[in-house]
Amino acid sequence: MGSMTVPTLTLNDGNEIPQLGFGVFLVDPADTERIVADALEIGYRHIDTAAIYGNEEGVGRAIAASGIPRDELFITTKLWNAAQGTQSAYDAIDISLEKLGLDQVDLYLIHWPTPKRDLYVESWKALEQIKADGKTTSIGVSNFLVEYLERLATETDTIPAVNQIELHPYHQRPAETAYGHDHGIVTESWGPLGQGKYPLLELPEVTSAAAAHERTPAQVVLRWHIQQGHVIFPKSNNRARIAENFALFDFELTPDEQAAIGALERAGRVGGDPQEVN
Ligand code: NAD
């Protein structure tokens, strides 16, 4: 066990998820195989993709070429909004598996609740069946507010294993993380660096910790997520940054540093509003 070993978290269905992965939102399909191959070579074993990213084939080619045993990998993909509902969800997972070249994924998520369509309960029942059919090991949701999680708890039999939500120091999602904590739902932070849309990496709370630990500001923000107990999969096209973002397990923020970053909350969403994406 080297100092760079990625810890795993245990999901509420008993499966294990690596706490750090590599996300491929906005990775060009033409470059995906090469960039995911870089990530796998650096040591990442958890890849977060989605049908709508258009790059599942590239992820699949990189997995196949890597020779890494399937059981050492954790692959997530997501049901796109247009495929919500029961029959279309069954078709969508088959299309994703075909593109990925896999018999099953490790985690299948409802990408957005799309509340105006009002199909997420039906889609969730389809995901329960998709899991029962062995096409995914775990099922979860993304961009779910507490009211939507409560509806799943009332109207279905399965608590999601994860809720993947926009989360970074400017937008910490206290309601969703508390609900997750109380109900055994792991929080995955998407946009862990705020997608570069905020000057998070220039804030003194971040740069002073970076200087103290001889780390980069990005490593400090990512380490903050790890110590909060969140799963993350930062994205970069740049091999040096992909390696930098993997080097999070041989230093630790002090409680004061962790608290100073925690005090940056300002309800600063950079992505879509879960009530309005439909
Ligand atoms: P992110 O916060 O990971 O930001 C990525 C950007 O940060 C990069 O484009 C780069 O400009 C910058 N960056 C990365 N590493 C850096 C470093 N070491 N130093 C300086 N800058 C660096 O945002 P993201 O890609 O949107 O989120 C991560 C992953 O989350 C995605 O790839 C995707 O898998 C997932 N995601 C999910 C949803 C959803 O709705 N479920 C939405 C967005 C993203």
PDB file of C-alpha atoms and ligand atoms in Angstrom:
ATOM      1  CA  MET A   1       0.000   0.000   0.000  1.00  0.00           C
ATOM      2  CA  GLY A   2       1.741   3.162  -1.203  1.00  0.00           C
ATOM      3  CA  SER A   3       0.982   6.621   0.074  1.00  0.00           C
ATOM      4  CA  MET A   4      -0.912   7.290  -3.155  1.00  0.00           C
ATOM      5  CA  THR A   5      -3.492   4.545  -2.645  1.00  0.00           C
ATOM      6  CA  VAL A   6      -6.961   5.966  -3.194  1.00  0.00           C
ATOM      7  CA  PRO A   7      -9.279   5.188  -0.268  1.00  0.00           C
ATOM      8  CA  THR A   8     -12.688   3.677  -0.926  1.00  0.00           C
ATOM      9  CA  LEU A   9     -16.029   4.493   0.668  1.00  0.00           C
ATOM     10  CA  THR A  10     -18.672   1.823   1.300  1.00  0.00           C
ATOM     11  CA  LEU A  11     -22.022   2.549  -0.333  1.00  0.00           C
ATOM     12  CA  ASN A  12     -25.372   1.738   1.299  1.00  0.00           C
ATOM     13  CA  ASP A  13     -25.655  -1.375  -0.921  1.00  0.00           C
ATOM     14  CA  GLY A  14     -22.307  -2.709   0.332  1.00  0.00           C
ATOM     15  CA  ASN A  15     -20.304  -1.849  -2.789  1.00  0.00           C
ATOM     16  CA  GLU A  16     -17.048   0.112  -2.565  1.00  0.00           C
ATOM     17  CA  ILE A  17     -16.346   3.302  -4.504  1.00  0.00           C
ATOM     18  CA  PRO A  18     -12.887   4.882  -4.933  1.00  0.00           C
ATOM     19  CA  GLN A  19     -13.110   8.341  -3.370  1.00  0.00           C
ATOM     20  CA  LEU A  20     -11.139   9.893  -6.251  1.00  0.00           C
ATOM     21  CA  GLY A  21     -11.847   9.379  -9.931  1.00  0.00           C
ATOM     22  CA  PHE A  22     -11.464  11.118 -13.278  1.00  0.00           C
ATOM     23  CA  GLY A  23     -14.397  13.011 -14.855  1.00  0.00           C
ATOM     24  CA  VAL A  24     -14.752  13.413 -18.604  1.00  0.00           C
ATOM     25  CA  PHE A  25     -17.387  16.159 -19.025  1.00  0.00           C
ATOM     26  CA  LEU A  26     -16.247  18.306 -21.992  1.00  0.00           C
ATOM     27  CA  VAL A  27     -13.461  15.912 -22.923  1.00  0.00           C
ATOM     28  CA  ASP A  28     -13.614  15.877 -26.721  1.00  0.00           C
ATOM     29  CA  PRO A  29     -14.714  12.446 -27.992  1.00  0.00           C
ATOM     30  CA  ALA A  30     -11.734  12.465 -30.383  1.00  0.00           C
ATOM     31  CA  ASP A  31      -9.304  12.859 -27.459  1.00  0.00           C
ATOM     32  CA  THR A  32     -11.085  10.774 -24.847  1.00  0.00           C
ATOM     33  CA  GLU A  33      -9.273   7.470 -25.417  1.00  0.00           C
ATOM     34  CA  ARG A  34      -5.861   9.136 -25.092  1.00  0.00           C
ATOM     35  CA  ILE A  35      -6.780  11.277 -22.082  1.00  0.00           C
ATOM     36  CA  VAL A  36      -8.476   8.417 -20.186  1.00  0.00           C
ATOM     37  CA  ALA A  37      -5.468   6.220 -21.022  1.00  0.00           C
ATOM     38  CA  ASP A  38      -3.275   8.898 -19.392  1.00  0.00           C
ATOM     39  CA  ALA A  39      -5.503   8.894 -16.301  1.00  0.00           C
ATOM     40  CA  LEU A  40      -5.420   5.083 -16.041  1.00  0.00           C
ATOM     41  CA  GLU A  41      -1.632   5.107 -16.450  1.00  0.00           C
ATOM     42  CA  ILE A  42      -1.315   7.693 -13.667  1.00  0.00           C
ATOM     43  CA  GLY A  43      -3.328   5.383 -11.430  1.00  0.00           C
ATOM     44  CA  TYR A  44      -6.982   6.448 -11.611  1.00  0.00           C
ATOM     45  CA  ARG A  45      -9.349   3.464 -11.482  1.00  0.00           C
ATOM     46  CA  HIS A  46     -12.681   5.344 -11.318  1.00  0.00           C
ATOM     47  CA  ILE A  47     -14.067   7.115 -14.410  1.00  0.00           C
ATOM     48  CA  ASP A  48     -17.198   9.311 -14.424  1.00  0.00           C
ATOM     49  CA  THR A  49     -18.870   9.686 -17.821  1.00  0.00           C
ATOM     50  CA  ALA A  50     -22.449  10.126 -19.106  1.00  0.00           C
ATOM     51  CA  ALA A  51     -24.421   9.328 -22.236  1.00  0.00           C
ATOM     52  CA  ILE A  52     -24.775  13.061 -22.976  1.00  0.00           C
ATOM     53  CA  TYR A  53     -20.988  13.617 -22.884  1.00  0.00           C
ATOM     54  CA  GLY A  54     -20.772  11.717 -26.184  1.00  0.00           C
ATOM     55  CA  ASN A  55     -17.491  10.096 -25.197  1.00  0.00           C
ATOM     56  CA  GLU A  56     -18.461   6.680 -23.770  1.00  0.00           C
ATOM     57  CA  GLU A  57     -16.828   4.933 -26.760  1.00  0.00           C
ATOM     58  CA  GLY A  58     -13.504   6.625 -26.027  1.00  0.00           C
ATOM     59  CA  VAL A  59     -13.740   5.644 -22.368  1.00  0.00           C
ATOM     60  CA  GLY A  60     -14.485   2.066 -23.451  1.00  0.00           C
ATOM     61  CA  ARG A  61     -11.544   1.939 -25.848  1.00  0.00           C
ATOM     62  CA  ALA A  62      -9.156   3.213 -23.173  1.00  0.00           C
ATOM     63  CA  ILE A  63     -10.444   0.591 -20.710  1.00  0.00           C
ATOM     64  CA  ALA A  64     -10.060  -2.211 -23.255  1.00  0.00           C
ATOM     65  CA  ALA A  65      -6.561  -1.113 -24.274  1.00  0.00           C
ATOM     66  CA  SER A  66      -5.394  -0.728 -20.669  1.00  0.00           C
ATOM     67  CA  GLY A  67      -5.563  -4.427 -19.838  1.00  0.00           C
ATOM     68  CA  ILE A  68      -6.609  -3.482 -16.305  1.00  0.00           C
ATOM     69  CA  PRO A  69      -8.830  -6.232 -14.843  1.00  0.00           C
ATOM     70  CA  ARG A  70     -12.478  -5.173 -14.923  1.00  0.00           C
ATOM     71  CA  ASP A  71     -12.904  -5.685 -11.178  1.00  0.00           C
ATOM     72  CA  GLU A  72     -10.193  -3.094 -10.467  1.00  0.00           C
ATOM     73  CA  LEU A  73     -12.170  -0.398 -12.302  1.00  0.00           C
ATOM     74  CA  PHE A  74     -15.183   1.643 -11.190  1.00  0.00           C
ATOM     75  CA  ILE A  75     -17.146   3.046 -14.131  1.00  0.00           C
ATOM     76  CA  THR A  76     -20.094   5.436 -13.801  1.00  0.00           C
ATOM     77  CA  THR A  77     -22.434   6.562 -16.551  1.00  0.00           C
ATOM     78  CA  LYS A  78     -25.734   8.436 -16.513  1.00  0.00           C
ATOM     79  CA  LEU A  79     -29.246   8.312 -17.958  1.00  0.00           C
ATOM     80  CA  TRP A  80     -29.863  11.455 -20.008  1.00  0.00           C
ATOM     81  CA  ASN A  81     -33.013  13.525 -19.530  1.00  0.00           C
ATOM     82  CA  ALA A  82     -34.515  12.669 -22.920  1.00  0.00           C
ATOM     83  CA  ALA A  83     -34.408   8.966 -21.988  1.00  0.00           C
ATOM     84  CA  GLN A  84     -36.296   9.313 -18.698  1.00  0.00           C
ATOM     85  CA  GLY A  85     -39.173   6.923 -18.178  1.00  0.00           C
ATOM     86  CA  THR A  86     -39.156   3.140 -17.993  1.00  0.00           C
ATOM     87  CA  GLN A  87     -38.746   1.668 -21.467  1.00  0.00           C
ATOM     88  CA  SER A  88     -36.408   4.399 -22.682  1.00  0.00           C
ATOM     89  CA  ALA A  89     -34.198   3.908 -19.603  1.00  0.00           C
ATOM     90  CA  TYR A  90     -33.915   0.178 -20.385  1.00  0.00           C
ATOM     91  CA  ASP A  91     -32.855   1.073 -23.920  1.00  0.00           C
ATOM     92  CA  ALA A  92     -30.456   3.783 -22.718  1.00  0.00           C
ATOM     93  CA  ILE A  93     -28.425   1.508 -20.433  1.00  0.00           C
ATOM     94  CA  ASP A  94     -28.018  -1.024 -23.243  1.00  0.00           C
ATOM     95  CA  ILE A  95     -26.763   1.712 -25.576  1.00  0.00           C
ATOM     96  CA  SER A  96     -24.304   2.972 -22.932  1.00  0.00           C
ATOM     97  CA  LEU A  97     -22.999  -0.549 -22.213  1.00  0.00           C
ATOM     98  CA  GLU A  98     -22.543  -1.171 -25.927  1.00  0.00           C
ATOM     99  CA  LYS A  99     -20.567   2.074 -26.318  1.00  0.00           C
ATOM    100  CA  LEU A 100     -18.461   1.348 -23.252  1.00  0.00           C
ATOM    101  CA  GLY A 101     -17.857  -2.235 -24.363  1.00  0.00           C
ATOM    102  CA  LEU A 102     -18.908  -3.473 -20.912  1.00  0.00           C
ATOM    103  CA  ASP A 103     -21.427  -6.013 -19.589  1.00  0.00           C
ATOM    104  CA  GLN A 104     -22.181  -3.803 -16.611  1.00  0.00           C
ATOM    105  CA  VAL A 105     -21.234  -0.475 -15.119  1.00  0.00           C
ATOM    106  CA  ASP A 106     -20.464   0.026 -11.444  1.00  0.00           C
ATOM    107  CA  LEU A 107     -22.818   2.963 -10.996  1.00  0.00           C
ATOM    108  CA  TYR A 108     -25.737   4.189 -13.087  1.00  0.00           C
ATOM    109  CA  LEU A 109     -27.228   7.598 -12.291  1.00  0.00           C
ATOM    110  CA  ILE A 110     -30.307   9.600 -13.230  1.00  0.00           C
ATOM    111  CA  HIS A 111     -28.434  12.630 -14.595  1.00  0.00           C
ATOM    112  CA  TRP A 112     -30.983  15.340 -13.686  1.00  0.00           C
ATOM    113  CA  PRO A 113     -34.351  15.110 -11.896  1.00  0.00           C
ATOM    114  CA  THR A 114     -36.079  17.228 -14.612  1.00  0.00           C
ATOM    115  CA  PRO A 115     -39.009  17.852 -12.241  1.00  0.00           C
ATOM    116  CA  LYS A 116     -41.205  19.421 -14.917  1.00  0.00           C
ATOM    117  CA  ARG A 117     -41.191  16.121 -16.810  1.00  0.00           C
ATOM    118  CA  ASP A 118     -42.104  14.376 -13.547  1.00  0.00           C
ATOM    119  CA  LEU A 119     -40.575  11.090 -14.686  1.00  0.00           C
ATOM    120  CA  TYR A 120     -37.815  10.600 -12.135  1.00  0.00           C
ATOM    121  CA  VAL A 121     -39.796   8.209  -9.924  1.00  0.00           C
ATOM    122  CA  GLU A 122     -40.585   6.055 -12.949  1.00  0.00           C
ATOM    123  CA  SER A 123     -36.944   6.268 -14.085  1.00  0.00           C
ATOM    124  CA  TRP A 124     -35.775   5.272 -10.614  1.00  0.00           C
ATOM    125  CA  LYS A 125     -37.951   2.135 -10.737  1.00  0.00           C
ATOM    126  CA  ALA A 126     -36.328   1.354 -14.095  1.00  0.00           C
ATOM    127  CA  LEU A 127     -32.887   1.749 -12.500  1.00  0.00           C
ATOM    128  CA  GLU A 128     -33.925  -0.679  -9.750  1.00  0.00           C
ATOM    129  CA  GLN A 129     -34.748  -3.226 -12.471  1.00  0.00           C
ATOM    130  CA  ILE A 130     -31.524  -2.448 -14.376  1.00  0.00           C
ATOM    131  CA  LYS A 131     -29.604  -3.241 -11.191  1.00  0.00           C
ATOM    132  CA  ALA A 132     -31.638  -6.431 -10.641  1.00  0.00           C
ATOM    133  CA  ASP A 133     -30.752  -7.445 -14.224  1.00  0.00           C
ATOM    134  CA  GLY A 134     -27.044  -7.108 -13.407  1.00  0.00           C
ATOM    135  CA  LYS A 135     -26.369  -4.241 -15.803  1.00  0.00           C
ATOM    136  CA  THR A 136     -25.099  -2.017 -12.998  1.00  0.00           C
ATOM    137  CA  THR A 137     -23.771  -2.843  -9.556  1.00  0.00           C
ATOM    138  CA  SER A 138     -25.084   0.305  -7.869  1.00  0.00           C
ATOM    139  CA  ILE A 139     -27.667   2.956  -8.708  1.00  0.00           C
ATOM    140  CA  GLY A 140     -27.811   6.591  -7.743  1.00  0.00           C
ATOM    141  CA  VAL A 141     -29.018  10.026  -8.709  1.00  0.00           C
ATOM    142  CA  SER A 142     -27.513  13.355  -9.697  1.00  0.00           C
ATOM    143  CA  ASN A 143     -28.623  16.923  -9.102  1.00  0.00           C
ATOM    144  CA  PHE A 144     -31.374  15.809  -6.714  1.00  0.00           C
ATOM    145  CA  LEU A 145     -32.684  18.299  -4.157  1.00  0.00           C
ATOM    146  CA  VAL A 146     -33.924  16.991  -0.801  1.00  0.00           C
ATOM    147  CA  GLU A 147     -37.578  17.107  -1.877  1.00  0.00           C
ATOM    148  CA  TYR A 148     -36.844  14.754  -4.796  1.00  0.00           C
ATOM    149  CA  LEU A 149     -34.866  12.376  -2.550  1.00  0.00           C
ATOM    150  CA  GLU A 150     -37.797  12.353  -0.136  1.00  0.00           C
ATOM    151  CA  ARG A 151     -40.150  11.417  -2.931  1.00  0.00           C
ATOM    152  CA  LEU A 152     -37.962   8.459  -3.918  1.00  0.00           C
ATOM    153  CA  ALA A 153     -37.887   7.362  -0.265  1.00  0.00           C
ATOM    154  CA  THR A 154     -41.698   7.496  -0.071  1.00  0.00           C
ATOM    155  CA  GLU A 155     -42.591   6.016  -3.437  1.00  0.00           C
ATOM    156  CA  THR A 156     -39.853   3.439  -4.126  1.00  0.00           C
ATOM    157  CA  ASP A 157     -37.948   0.668  -2.342  1.00  0.00           C
ATOM    158  CA  THR A 158     -34.343   1.780  -2.814  1.00  0.00           C
ATOM    159  CA  ILE A 159     -32.348   4.641  -1.319  1.00  0.00           C
ATOM    160  CA  PRO A 160     -29.862   5.988  -3.896  1.00  0.00           C
ATOM    161  CA  ALA A 161     -26.263   4.950  -3.237  1.00  0.00           C
ATOM    162  CA  VAL A 162     -24.995   8.411  -4.211  1.00  0.00           C
ATOM    163  CA  ASN A 163     -26.236  11.885  -5.068  1.00  0.00           C
ATOM    164  CA  GLN A 164     -23.856  13.617  -7.484  1.00  0.00           C
ATOM    165  CA  ILE A 165     -24.307  17.382  -7.068  1.00  0.00           C
ATOM    166  CA  GLU A 166     -22.487  20.596  -7.843  1.00  0.00           C
ATOM    167  CA  LEU A 167     -20.362  21.179  -4.766  1.00  0.00           C
ATOM    168  CA  HIS A 168     -17.260  23.294  -4.122  1.00  0.00           C
ATOM    169  CA  PRO A 169     -16.166  25.773  -1.436  1.00  0.00           C
ATOM    170  CA  TYR A 170     -18.471  28.512  -2.791  1.00  0.00           C
ATOM    171  CA  HIS A 171     -21.499  26.163  -2.977  1.00  0.00           C
ATOM    172  CA  GLN A 172     -21.393  23.499  -0.269  1.00  0.00           C
ATOM    173  CA  ARG A 173     -24.954  22.120  -0.359  1.00  0.00           C
ATOM    174  CA  PRO A 174     -25.568  21.775   3.384  1.00  0.00           C
ATOM    175  CA  ALA A 175     -29.170  20.515   2.962  1.00  0.00           C
ATOM    176  CA  GLU A 176     -28.259  17.749   0.516  1.00  0.00           C
ATOM    177  CA  THR A 177     -25.110  16.648   2.351  1.00  0.00           C
ATOM    178  CA  ALA A 178     -26.965  16.504   5.701  1.00  0.00           C
ATOM    179  CA  TYR A 179     -29.771  14.458   4.130  1.00  0.00           C
ATOM    180  CA  GLY A 180     -27.169  12.162   2.583  1.00  0.00           C
ATOM    181  CA  HIS A 181     -25.411  11.778   5.904  1.00  0.00           C
ATOM    182  CA  ASP A 182     -28.671  10.891   7.665  1.00  0.00           C
ATOM    183  CA  HIS A 183     -29.804   8.411   4.995  1.00  0.00           C
ATOM    184  CA  GLY A 184     -26.531   6.786   3.963  1.00  0.00           C
ATOM    185  CA  ILE A 185     -26.275   8.507   0.577  1.00  0.00           C
ATOM    186  CA  VAL A 186     -22.674   9.301  -0.429  1.00  0.00           C
ATOM    187  CA  THR A 187     -22.233  12.812  -1.803  1.00  0.00           C
ATOM    188  CA  GLU A 188     -20.257  13.130  -5.026  1.00  0.00           C
ATOM    189  CA  SER A 189     -19.068  16.701  -5.752  1.00  0.00           C
ATOM    190  CA  TRP A 190     -19.219  17.681  -9.382  1.00  0.00           C
ATOM    191  CA  GLY A 191     -17.339  20.805 -10.434  1.00  0.00           C
ATOM    192  CA  PRO A 192     -15.059  20.305  -7.406  1.00  0.00           C
ATOM    193  CA  LEU A 193     -12.870  23.192  -8.594  1.00  0.00           C
ATOM    194  CA  GLY A 194     -15.903  25.321  -9.477  1.00  0.00           C
ATOM    195  CA  GLN A 195     -15.193  24.493 -13.142  1.00  0.00           C
ATOM    196  CA  GLY A 196     -12.595  27.261 -13.086  1.00  0.00           C
ATOM    197  CA  LYS A 197     -15.410  29.862 -13.073  1.00  0.00           C
ATOM    198  CA  TYR A 198     -14.512  31.324  -9.668  1.00  0.00           C
ATOM    199  CA  PRO A 199     -11.110  32.486  -8.453  1.00  0.00           C
ATOM    200  CA  LEU A 200     -11.116  29.646  -5.898  1.00  0.00           C
ATOM    201  CA  LEU A 201      -7.480  28.884  -6.573  1.00  0.00           C
ATOM    202  CA  GLU A 202      -6.420  32.464  -5.780  1.00  0.00           C
ATOM    203  CA  LEU A 203      -8.188  32.854  -2.453  1.00  0.00           C
ATOM    204  CA  PRO A 204      -5.830  33.419   0.514  1.00  0.00           C
ATOM    205  CA  GLU A 205      -7.523  30.615   2.490  1.00  0.00           C
ATOM    206  CA  VAL A 206      -6.452  28.272  -0.295  1.00  0.00           C
ATOM    207  CA  THR A 207      -3.074  29.711  -1.285  1.00  0.00           C
ATOM    208  CA  SER A 208      -1.835  29.924   2.310  1.00  0.00           C
ATOM    209  CA  ALA A 209      -2.613  26.237   2.901  1.00  0.00           C
ATOM    210  CA  ALA A 210      -0.973  25.407  -0.425  1.00  0.00           C
ATOM    211  CA  ALA A 211       2.198  27.239   0.620  1.00  0.00           C
ATOM    212  CA  ALA A 212       2.196  25.592   4.049  1.00  0.00           C
ATOM    213  CA  HIS A 213       2.000  22.076   2.554  1.00  0.00           C
ATOM    214  CA  GLU A 214       4.068  22.818  -0.591  1.00  0.00           C
ATOM    215  CA  ARG A 215       1.080  21.841  -2.711  1.00  0.00           C
ATOM    216  CA  THR A 216      -0.858  23.562  -5.487  1.00  0.00           C
ATOM    217  CA  PRO A 217      -4.104  25.439  -4.761  1.00  0.00           C
ATOM    218  CA  ALA A 218      -6.017  22.851  -6.814  1.00  0.00           C
ATOM    219  CA  GLN A 219      -4.638  20.064  -4.635  1.00  0.00           C
ATOM    220  CA  VAL A 220      -5.740  21.967  -1.521  1.00  0.00           C
ATOM    221  CA  VAL A 221      -9.324  22.411  -2.770  1.00  0.00           C
ATOM    222  CA  LEU A 222      -9.524  18.763  -3.851  1.00  0.00           C
ATOM    223  CA  ARG A 223      -8.070  17.627  -0.531  1.00  0.00           C
ATOM    224  CA  TRP A 224     -10.740  19.700   1.249  1.00  0.00           C
ATOM    225  CA  HIS A 225     -13.417  17.613  -0.531  1.00  0.00           C
ATOM    226  CA  ILE A 226     -11.667  14.371   0.438  1.00  0.00           C
ATOM    227  CA  GLN A 227     -11.557  15.407   4.110  1.00  0.00           C
ATOM    228  CA  GLN A 228     -15.251  16.402   3.921  1.00  0.00           C
ATOM    229  CA  GLY A 229     -15.917  12.781   2.921  1.00  0.00           C
ATOM    230  CA  HIS A 230     -17.065  13.545  -0.632  1.00  0.00           C
ATOM    231  CA  VAL A 231     -16.267  11.540  -3.753  1.00  0.00           C
ATOM    232  CA  ILE A 232     -14.608  13.667  -6.474  1.00  0.00           C
ATOM    233  CA  PHE A 233     -13.531  13.217 -10.091  1.00  0.00           C
ATOM    234  CA  PRO A 234     -11.825  16.431 -11.240  1.00  0.00           C
ATOM    235  CA  LYS A 235     -11.463  16.877 -14.967  1.00  0.00           C
ATOM    236  CA  SER A 236      -8.450  18.054 -16.923  1.00  0.00           C
ATOM    237  CA  ASN A 237      -7.171  17.428 -20.445  1.00  0.00           C
ATOM    238  CA  ASN A 238      -3.628  18.113 -19.312  1.00  0.00           C
ATOM    239  CA  ARG A 239      -1.522  15.137 -18.236  1.00  0.00           C
ATOM    240  CA  ALA A 240       0.504  17.117 -15.692  1.00  0.00           C
ATOM    241  CA  ARG A 241      -2.702  18.399 -14.043  1.00  0.00           C
ATOM    242  CA  ILE A 242      -4.293  14.936 -14.175  1.00  0.00           C
ATOM    243  CA  ALA A 243      -1.268  13.680 -12.221  1.00  0.00           C
ATOM    244  CA  GLU A 244      -1.383  16.684  -9.861  1.00  0.00           C
ATOM    245  CA  ASN A 245      -5.059  16.036  -9.105  1.00  0.00           C
ATOM    246  CA  PHE A 246      -4.245  12.410  -8.224  1.00  0.00           C
ATOM    247  CA  ALA A 247      -1.626  13.342  -5.608  1.00  0.00           C
ATOM    248  CA  LEU A 248      -3.968  13.999  -2.695  1.00  0.00           C
ATOM    249  CA  PHE A 249      -3.202  11.235  -0.240  1.00  0.00           C
ATOM    250  CA  ASP A 250       0.197  12.127   1.176  1.00  0.00           C
ATOM    251  CA  PHE A 251      -0.742  15.347   2.954  1.00  0.00           C
ATOM    252  CA  GLU A 252      -3.543  16.503   5.233  1.00  0.00           C
ATOM    253  CA  LEU A 253      -5.139  19.901   5.859  1.00  0.00           C
ATOM    254  CA  THR A 254      -5.242  20.975   9.484  1.00  0.00           C
ATOM    255  CA  PRO A 255      -8.665  21.435  11.119  1.00  0.00           C
ATOM    256  CA  ASP A 256      -8.133  25.241  10.912  1.00  0.00           C
ATOM    257  CA  GLU A 257      -7.304  25.115   7.208  1.00  0.00           C
ATOM    258  CA  GLN A 258     -10.289  22.854   6.562  1.00  0.00           C
ATOM    259  CA  ALA A 259     -12.571  25.231   8.505  1.00  0.00           C
ATOM    260  CA  ALA A 260     -11.243  28.337   6.701  1.00  0.00           C
ATOM    261  CA  ILE A 261     -12.110  26.807   3.333  1.00  0.00           C
ATOM    262  CA  GLY A 262     -15.461  25.689   4.749  1.00  0.00           C
ATOM    263  CA  ALA A 263     -16.195  29.338   5.629  1.00  0.00           C
ATOM    264  CA  LEU A 264     -16.071  30.383   1.938  1.00  0.00           C
ATOM    265  CA  GLU A 265     -19.697  29.302   1.269  1.00  0.00           C
ATOM    266  CA  ARG A 266     -21.673  31.906  -0.692  1.00  0.00           C
ATOM    267  CA  ALA A 267     -24.370  29.879  -2.503  1.00  0.00           C
ATOM    268  CA  GLY A 268     -22.338  30.313  -5.674  1.00  0.00           C
ATOM    269  CA  ARG A 269     -23.751  27.874  -8.206  1.00  0.00           C
ATOM    270  CA  VAL A 270     -21.895  27.669 -11.549  1.00  0.00           C
ATOM    271  CA  GLY A 271     -24.027  25.022 -13.251  1.00  0.00           C
ATOM    272  CA  GLY A 272     -27.710  24.419 -13.939  1.00  0.00           C
ATOM    273  CA  ASP A 273     -30.489  24.864 -11.386  1.00  0.00           C
ATOM    274  CA  PRO A 274     -31.927  21.380 -10.662  1.00  0.00           C
ATOM    275  CA  GLN A 275     -35.452  22.831 -10.619  1.00  0.00           C
ATOM    276  CA  GLU A 276     -35.023  24.421 -14.028  1.00  0.00           C
ATOM    277  CA  VAL A 277     -33.042  21.869 -16.075  1.00  0.00           C
ATOM    278  CA  ASN A 278     -35.754  19.933 -17.861  1.00  0.00           C
TER     279      ASN A 278
HETATM  280  P1  NAD B   1     -14.003  20.817 -12.349  1.00  0.00           P
HETATM  281  O1  NAD B   1     -14.342  21.617 -11.154  1.00  0.00           O
HETATM  282  O2  NAD B   1     -13.350  19.482 -12.204  1.00  0.00           O
HETATM  283  O3  NAD B   1     -13.168  21.789 -13.242  1.00  0.00           O
HETATM  284  C1  NAD B   1     -12.502  21.377 -14.386  1.00  0.00           C
HETATM  285  C2  NAD B   1     -11.636  22.544 -14.864  1.00  0.00           C
HETATM  286  O4  NAD B   1     -10.756  22.932 -13.790  1.00  0.00           O
HETATM  287  C3  NAD B   1     -10.707  22.101 -16.008  1.00  0.00           C
HETATM  288  O5  NAD B   1     -11.302  22.311 -17.255  1.00  0.00           O
HETATM  289  C4  NAD B   1      -9.499  22.985 -15.793  1.00  0.00           C
HETATM  290  O6  NAD B   1      -9.696  24.198 -16.461  1.00  0.00           O
HETATM  291  C5  NAD B   1      -9.482  23.231 -14.318  1.00  0.00           C
HETATM  292  N1  NAD B   1      -8.453  22.394 -13.636  1.00  0.00           N
HETATM  293  C6  NAD B   1      -8.443  21.053 -13.483  1.00  0.00           C
HETATM  294  N2  NAD B   1      -7.364  20.663 -12.781  1.00  0.00           N
HETATM  295  C7  NAD B   1      -6.678  21.785 -12.486  1.00  0.00           C
HETATM  296  C8  NAD B   1      -5.477  22.041 -11.773  1.00  0.00           C
HETATM  297  N3  NAD B   1      -4.780  21.047 -11.215  1.00  0.00           N
HETATM  298  N4  NAD B   1      -5.073  23.320 -11.658  1.00  0.00           N
HETATM  299  C9  NAD B   1      -5.779  24.341 -12.194  1.00  0.00           C
HETATM  300  N5  NAD B   1      -6.914  24.171 -12.877  1.00  0.00           N
HETATM  301  C10 NAD B   1      -7.366  22.897 -13.022  1.00  0.00           C
HETATM  302  O7  NAD B   1     -15.342  20.694 -13.222  1.00  0.00           O
HETATM  303  P2  NAD B   1     -16.083  19.574 -14.022  1.00  0.00           P
HETATM  304  O8  NAD B   1     -15.217  18.930 -15.037  1.00  0.00           O
HETATM  305  O9  NAD B   1     -17.326  20.179 -14.513  1.00  0.00           O
HETATM  306  O10 NAD B   1     -16.456  18.506 -12.902  1.00  0.00           O
HETATM  307  C11 NAD B   1     -15.780  17.271 -12.715  1.00  0.00           C
HETATM  308  C12 NAD B   1     -16.606  16.125 -13.245  1.00  0.00           C
HETATM  309  O11 NAD B   1     -17.895  16.120 -12.628  1.00  0.00           O
HETATM  310  C13 NAD B   1     -16.956  16.205 -14.738  1.00  0.00           C
HETATM  311  O12 NAD B   1     -15.867  15.900 -15.570  1.00  0.00           O
HETATM  312  C14 NAD B   1     -18.088  15.221 -14.805  1.00  0.00           C
HETATM  313  O13 NAD B   1     -17.597  13.892 -14.753  1.00  0.00           O
HETATM  314  C15 NAD B   1     -18.842  15.556 -13.523  1.00  0.00           C
HETATM  315  N6  NAD B   1     -19.946  16.518 -13.747  1.00  0.00           N
HETATM  316  C16 NAD B   1     -21.225  16.091 -13.531  1.00  0.00           C
HETATM  317  C17 NAD B   1     -22.297  16.936 -13.712  1.00  0.00           C
HETATM  318  C18 NAD B   1     -23.678  16.451 -13.446  1.00  0.00           C
HETATM  319  O14 NAD B   1     -24.641  17.146 -13.779  1.00  0.00           O
HETATM  320  N7  NAD B   1     -23.844  15.286 -12.852  1.00  0.00           N
HETATM  321  C19 NAD B   1     -22.089  18.267 -14.150  1.00  0.00           C
HETATM  322  C20 NAD B   1     -20.786  18.680 -14.359  1.00  0.00           C
HETATM  323  C21 NAD B   1     -19.729  17.817 -14.157  1.00  0.00           C
END
